[in-house]
Coordinates of C-alpha atoms in Angstrom, one line a residue:
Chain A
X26 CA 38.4 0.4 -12.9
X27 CA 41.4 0.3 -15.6
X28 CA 40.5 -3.7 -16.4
X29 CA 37.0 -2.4 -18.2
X30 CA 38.0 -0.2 -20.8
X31 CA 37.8 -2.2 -24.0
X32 CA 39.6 0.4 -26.3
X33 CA 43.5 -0.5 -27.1
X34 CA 46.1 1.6 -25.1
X35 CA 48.4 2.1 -27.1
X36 CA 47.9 6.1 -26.6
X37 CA 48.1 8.2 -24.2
X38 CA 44.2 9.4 -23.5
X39 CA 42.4 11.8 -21.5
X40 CA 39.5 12.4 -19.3
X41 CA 35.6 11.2 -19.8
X42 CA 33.7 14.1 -18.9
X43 CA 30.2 14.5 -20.4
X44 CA 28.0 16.9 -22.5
X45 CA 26.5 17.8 -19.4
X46 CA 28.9 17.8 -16.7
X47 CA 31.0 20.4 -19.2
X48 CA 28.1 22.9 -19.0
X49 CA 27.9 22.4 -15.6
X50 CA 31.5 22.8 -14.9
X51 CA 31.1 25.9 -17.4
X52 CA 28.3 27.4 -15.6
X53 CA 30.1 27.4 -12.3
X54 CA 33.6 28.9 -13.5
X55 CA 31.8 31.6 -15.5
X56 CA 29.9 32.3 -12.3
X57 CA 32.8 32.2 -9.6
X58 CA 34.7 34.3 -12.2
X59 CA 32.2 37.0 -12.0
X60 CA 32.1 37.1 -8.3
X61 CA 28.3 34.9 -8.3
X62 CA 29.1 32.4 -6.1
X63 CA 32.1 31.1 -3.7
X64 CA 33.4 28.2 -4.5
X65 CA 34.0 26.8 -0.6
X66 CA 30.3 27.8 -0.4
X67 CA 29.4 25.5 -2.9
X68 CA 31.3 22.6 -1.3
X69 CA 29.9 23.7 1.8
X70 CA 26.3 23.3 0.4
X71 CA 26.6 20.0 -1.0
X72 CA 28.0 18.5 2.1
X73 CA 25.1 20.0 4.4
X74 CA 22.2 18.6 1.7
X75 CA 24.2 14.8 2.1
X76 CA 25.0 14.5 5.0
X77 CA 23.0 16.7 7.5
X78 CA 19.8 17.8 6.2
X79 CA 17.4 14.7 5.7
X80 CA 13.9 13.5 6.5
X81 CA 15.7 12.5 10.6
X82 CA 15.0 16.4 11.2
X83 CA 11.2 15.8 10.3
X84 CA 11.4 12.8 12.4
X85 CA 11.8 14.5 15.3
X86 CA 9.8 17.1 15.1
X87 CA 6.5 14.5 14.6
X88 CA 8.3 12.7 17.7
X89 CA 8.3 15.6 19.7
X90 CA 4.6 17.1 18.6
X91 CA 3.4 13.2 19.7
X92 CA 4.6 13.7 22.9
X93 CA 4.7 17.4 24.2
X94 CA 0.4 18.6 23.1
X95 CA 1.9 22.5 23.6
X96 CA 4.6 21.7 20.9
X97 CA 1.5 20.1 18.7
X98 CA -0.4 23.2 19.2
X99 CA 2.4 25.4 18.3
X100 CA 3.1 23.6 15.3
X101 CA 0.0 23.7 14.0
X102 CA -0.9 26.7 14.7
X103 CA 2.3 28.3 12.9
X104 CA 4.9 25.4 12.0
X105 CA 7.9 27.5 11.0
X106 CA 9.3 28.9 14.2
X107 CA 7.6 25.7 16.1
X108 CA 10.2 24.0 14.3
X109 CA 12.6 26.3 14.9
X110 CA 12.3 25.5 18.7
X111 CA 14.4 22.0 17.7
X112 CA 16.8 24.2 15.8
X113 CA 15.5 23.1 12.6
X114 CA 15.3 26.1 9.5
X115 CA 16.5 27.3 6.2
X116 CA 16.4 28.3 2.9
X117 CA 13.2 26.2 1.6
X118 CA 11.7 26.1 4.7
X119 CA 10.9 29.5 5.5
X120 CA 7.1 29.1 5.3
X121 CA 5.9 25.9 6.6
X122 CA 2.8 24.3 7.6
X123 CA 2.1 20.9 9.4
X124 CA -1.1 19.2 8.9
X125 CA -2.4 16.5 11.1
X126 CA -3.5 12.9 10.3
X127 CA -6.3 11.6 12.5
X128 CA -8.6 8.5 11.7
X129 CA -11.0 11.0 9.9
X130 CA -8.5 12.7 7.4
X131 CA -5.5 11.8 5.5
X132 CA -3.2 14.4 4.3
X133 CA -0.9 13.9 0.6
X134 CA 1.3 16.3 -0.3
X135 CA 2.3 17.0 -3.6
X136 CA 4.0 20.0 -5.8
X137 CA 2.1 19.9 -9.1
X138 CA 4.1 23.0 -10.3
X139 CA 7.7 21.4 -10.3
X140 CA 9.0 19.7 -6.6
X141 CA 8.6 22.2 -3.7
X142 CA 9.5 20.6 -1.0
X143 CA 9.8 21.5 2.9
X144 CA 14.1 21.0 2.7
X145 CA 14.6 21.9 6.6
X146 CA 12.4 18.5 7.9
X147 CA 13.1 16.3 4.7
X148 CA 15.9 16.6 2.9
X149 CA 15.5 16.6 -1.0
X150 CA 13.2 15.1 -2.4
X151 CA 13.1 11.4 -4.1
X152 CA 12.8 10.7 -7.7
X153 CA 9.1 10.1 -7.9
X154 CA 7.7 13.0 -5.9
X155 CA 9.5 15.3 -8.9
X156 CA 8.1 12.7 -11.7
X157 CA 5.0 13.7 -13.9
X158 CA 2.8 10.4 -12.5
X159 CA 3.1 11.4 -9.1
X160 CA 2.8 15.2 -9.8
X161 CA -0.5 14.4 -12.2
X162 CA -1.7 11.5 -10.5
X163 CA -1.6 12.7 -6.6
X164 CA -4.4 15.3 -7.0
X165 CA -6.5 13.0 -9.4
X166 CA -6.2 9.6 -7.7
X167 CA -4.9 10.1 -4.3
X168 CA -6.7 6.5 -3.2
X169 CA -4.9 4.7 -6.4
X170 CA -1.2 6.7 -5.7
X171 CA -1.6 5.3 -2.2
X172 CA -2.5 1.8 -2.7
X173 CA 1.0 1.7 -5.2
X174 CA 2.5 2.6 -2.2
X175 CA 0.7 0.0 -0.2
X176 CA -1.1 1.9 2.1
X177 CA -5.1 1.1 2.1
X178 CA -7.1 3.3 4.1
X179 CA -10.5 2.9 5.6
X180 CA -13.4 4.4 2.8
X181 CA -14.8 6.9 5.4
X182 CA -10.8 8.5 6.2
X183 CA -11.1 11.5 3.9
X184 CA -8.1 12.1 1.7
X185 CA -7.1 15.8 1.5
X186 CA -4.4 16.6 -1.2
X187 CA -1.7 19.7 -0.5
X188 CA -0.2 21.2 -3.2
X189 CA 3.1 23.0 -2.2
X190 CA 4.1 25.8 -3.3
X191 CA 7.9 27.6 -3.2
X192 CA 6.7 29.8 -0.4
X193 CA 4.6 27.4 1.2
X194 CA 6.0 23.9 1.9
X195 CA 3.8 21.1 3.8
X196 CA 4.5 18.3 5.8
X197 CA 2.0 15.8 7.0
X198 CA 2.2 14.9 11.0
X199 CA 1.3 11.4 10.8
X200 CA -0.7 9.6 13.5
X201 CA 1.2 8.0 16.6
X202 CA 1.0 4.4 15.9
X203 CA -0.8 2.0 18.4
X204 CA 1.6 0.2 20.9
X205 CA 4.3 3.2 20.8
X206 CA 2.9 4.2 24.6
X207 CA 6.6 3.4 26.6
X208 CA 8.5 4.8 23.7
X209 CA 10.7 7.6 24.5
X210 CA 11.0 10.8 22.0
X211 CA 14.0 9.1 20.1
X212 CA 12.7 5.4 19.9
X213 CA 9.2 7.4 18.3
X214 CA 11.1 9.0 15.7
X215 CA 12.5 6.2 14.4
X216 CA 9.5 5.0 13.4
X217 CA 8.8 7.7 11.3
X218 CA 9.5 7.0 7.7
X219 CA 9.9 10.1 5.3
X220 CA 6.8 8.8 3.2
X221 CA 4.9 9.0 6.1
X222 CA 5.3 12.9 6.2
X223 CA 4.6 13.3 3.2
X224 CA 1.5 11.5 3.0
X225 CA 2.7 8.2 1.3
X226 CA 3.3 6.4 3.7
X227 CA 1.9 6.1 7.6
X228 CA 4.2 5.8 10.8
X229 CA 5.8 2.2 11.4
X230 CA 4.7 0.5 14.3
X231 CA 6.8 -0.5 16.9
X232 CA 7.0 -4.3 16.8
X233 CA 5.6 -4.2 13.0
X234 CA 7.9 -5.1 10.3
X235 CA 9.2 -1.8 8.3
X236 CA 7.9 -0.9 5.7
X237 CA 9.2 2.0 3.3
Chain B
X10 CA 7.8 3.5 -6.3
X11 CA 9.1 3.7 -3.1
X12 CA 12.5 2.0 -3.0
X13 CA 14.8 3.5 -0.5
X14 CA 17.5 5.8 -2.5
X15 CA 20.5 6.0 -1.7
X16 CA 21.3 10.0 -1.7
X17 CA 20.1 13.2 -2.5
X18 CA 22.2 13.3 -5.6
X19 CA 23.3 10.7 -8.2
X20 CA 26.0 12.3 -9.7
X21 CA 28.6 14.8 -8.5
X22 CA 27.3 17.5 -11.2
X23 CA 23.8 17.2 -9.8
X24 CA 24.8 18.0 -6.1
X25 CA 26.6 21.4 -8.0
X26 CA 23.8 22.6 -9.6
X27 CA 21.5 22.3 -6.6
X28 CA 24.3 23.9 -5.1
X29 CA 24.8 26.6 -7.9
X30 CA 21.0 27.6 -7.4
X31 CA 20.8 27.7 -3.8
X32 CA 23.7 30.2 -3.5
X33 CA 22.4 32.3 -6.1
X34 CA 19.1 32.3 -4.8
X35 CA 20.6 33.1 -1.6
X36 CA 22.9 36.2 -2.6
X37 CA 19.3 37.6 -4.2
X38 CA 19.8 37.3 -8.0
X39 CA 16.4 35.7 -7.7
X40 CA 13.5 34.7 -5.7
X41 CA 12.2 30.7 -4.4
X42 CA 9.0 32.2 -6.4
X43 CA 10.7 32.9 -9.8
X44 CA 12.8 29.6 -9.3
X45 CA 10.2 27.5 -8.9
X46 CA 8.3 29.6 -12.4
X47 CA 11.4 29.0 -14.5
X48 CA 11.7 25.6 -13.4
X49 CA 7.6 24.5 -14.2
X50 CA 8.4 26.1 -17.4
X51 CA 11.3 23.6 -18.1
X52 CA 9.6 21.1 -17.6
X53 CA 6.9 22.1 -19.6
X54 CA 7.9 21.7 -23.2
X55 CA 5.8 23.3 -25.9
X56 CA 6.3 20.7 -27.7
X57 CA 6.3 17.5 -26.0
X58 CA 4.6 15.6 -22.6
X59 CA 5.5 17.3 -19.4
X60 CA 9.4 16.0 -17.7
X61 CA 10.1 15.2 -14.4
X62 CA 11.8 18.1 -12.4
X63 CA 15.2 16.5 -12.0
X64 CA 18.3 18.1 -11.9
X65 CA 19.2 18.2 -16.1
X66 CA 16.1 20.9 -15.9
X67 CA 17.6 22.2 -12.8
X68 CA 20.4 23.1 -15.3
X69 CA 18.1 24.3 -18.2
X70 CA 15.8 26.6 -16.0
X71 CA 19.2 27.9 -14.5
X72 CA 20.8 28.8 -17.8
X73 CA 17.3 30.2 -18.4
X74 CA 17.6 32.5 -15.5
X75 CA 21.1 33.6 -16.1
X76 CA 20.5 34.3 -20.0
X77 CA 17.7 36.6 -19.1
X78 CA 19.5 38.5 -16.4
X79 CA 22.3 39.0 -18.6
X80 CA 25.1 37.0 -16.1
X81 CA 25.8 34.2 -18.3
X82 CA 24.9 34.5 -22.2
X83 CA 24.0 31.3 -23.6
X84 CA 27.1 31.7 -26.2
X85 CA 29.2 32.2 -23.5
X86 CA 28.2 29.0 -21.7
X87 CA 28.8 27.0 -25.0
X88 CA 32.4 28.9 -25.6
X89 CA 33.1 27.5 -22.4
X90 CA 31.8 23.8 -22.3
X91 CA 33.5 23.1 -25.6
X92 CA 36.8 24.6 -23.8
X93 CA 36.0 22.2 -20.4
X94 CA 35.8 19.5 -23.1
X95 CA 39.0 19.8 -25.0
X96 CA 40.4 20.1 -21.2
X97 CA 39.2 17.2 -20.0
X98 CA 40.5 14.5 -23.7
X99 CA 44.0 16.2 -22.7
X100 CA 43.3 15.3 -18.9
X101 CA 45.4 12.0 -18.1
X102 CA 43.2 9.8 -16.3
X103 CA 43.3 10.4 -12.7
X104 CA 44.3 14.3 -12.8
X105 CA 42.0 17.3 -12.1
X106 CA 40.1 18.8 -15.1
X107 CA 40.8 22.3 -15.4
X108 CA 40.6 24.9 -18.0
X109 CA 43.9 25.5 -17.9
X110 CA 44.6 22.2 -19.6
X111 CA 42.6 23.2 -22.8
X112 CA 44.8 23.2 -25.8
X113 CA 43.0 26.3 -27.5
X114 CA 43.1 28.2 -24.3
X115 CA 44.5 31.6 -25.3
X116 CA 47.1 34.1 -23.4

């Protein structure tokens, strides 16, 4: 607010923008000038990524594959147009592929190249997936990345480690958690947590305390 | 590590890059594939340990792209930051930046 500049005002001054957000700013008006790119379909674009597209998309397709076994199949088997089926797609998703937690195998993804990420089911992804530890660390130490995240599994679950790729994205389906039998489809997928499809993170159990 | 966050972006210029890169990628001036090249490259100093792939390299692998393809020169990018820059100290608080506000702007 006005109270916390600390600069006398005696003059008349102007704007704060920064270093950054000039070249931004420069970037886009050289490119709507030249015909690149609309500027309504820019706004349009931001408001989709914050307010519509998120991880709730992903939840309900794990909800749905934990309780309709042809919708499981057809997700595994072939995961983009399964999806599709909810009405769930786009740019970053167009190649997709679910794989399934049981109590023999865990799945972590990862994007050691940059941060490919499945958009359509999750959103964008958080700071740490993009970060060098996680990016370095998932493929090394898969056991120590998940214990920072405080998920111990048993020795004998294998750990398998997917590295996405910009034309093929994964997402983890994580395993239905025990005392989730009377839950309907929308009850189940608010028990699933982003983390837990991409591998950080498991499915919260229904009278369990949430966890991130 | 895994604090809840509170949006995809942090900052309005973030939310138009992504948004910058996803239209263009979109309208075909390049491919996921060649994104996601230019991108591991800048984050990938020669000279220094490997950056996280947030939206400031966003911007760097973008002016990357549009240097090479000939759309936006870096020289041209400068010319017009320093002129977003002058617009914005003649701004008054509150007001829209725009170019038009730039004291050098010529005819």
């Amino acid at each position: 607010m006005a109270q916390d500049h600390s600069h006398d005002h005696d003059h008349p001054h102007g704007s704060e923008l920064s270093p950054i957000e000039a070249r931004v700013r420069a970037l886009e008006s050289l490119l709507v000038e030249k015909g690149y790119v609309e500027p309504a379909a820019l706004d349009a674009l931001v408001e989709m990524y914050e307010t519509k597209v998120g991880p709730h998309n992903g939840a309900r397709v794990v909800a749905r594959a934990w309780t309709d076994p042809d919708f499981r199949a057809r997700l595994l088997a072939d995961a983009t147009p399964a999806i599709a089926e909810l009405g769930i797609g786009g740019r970053g998703g167009e190649h997709m592929i679910v794989v399934e937690n049981t109590p023999d195998t865990h799945n972590l993804v990862v994007c050691t190249l940059c941060s490919c990420y499945p958009w359509p089911v999750l959103g964008l992804p958080p700071v740490w997936y993009k970060a060098p530890p996680y990016r370095a660390r998932a493929v090394i130490d898969p056991r120590g990345v998940l214990a920072e995240f405080g998920v111990t599994l048993p020795e004998t679950t294998r750990i398998t480690v997917w590295d996405s790729t910009a034309e093929t994205r994964f997402m983890v389906l994580p395993m239905r958690p025990a005392g989730s039998k009377g839950l309907d489809e929308a009850q189940l997928a608010g028990l699933v947590t982003r983390d837990a499809m991409i591998g950080t993170g498991l499915a919260h159990s229904p009278a369990g305390e949430a966890r991130p | 590590m895994s604090a809840p966050e509170p949006g995809p972006f942090a900052a309005p210029w973030e939310a138009q890059v992504f948004a910058l890169v996803v239209s263009l990628q979109e309208s075909g001036l390049f491919t996921w594939a060649e994104w996601a090249d230019t991108l591991g490259a800048a984050i990938r100093p020669p000279d220094g340990p490997e950056a996280p792939a947030n939206y400031g390299r966003w911007l760097a692998a973008l002016e990357a792209i549009l240097a090479r393809r000939g759309v936006a020169g870096t020289d041209a990018v400068e010319v017009r930051s320093r002129a977003f820059l002058r617009a914005a100290e003649a701004t008054p608080h509150g007001q829209p930046i725009v170019l038009g506000n730039d004291p050098l702007r010529g005819g």
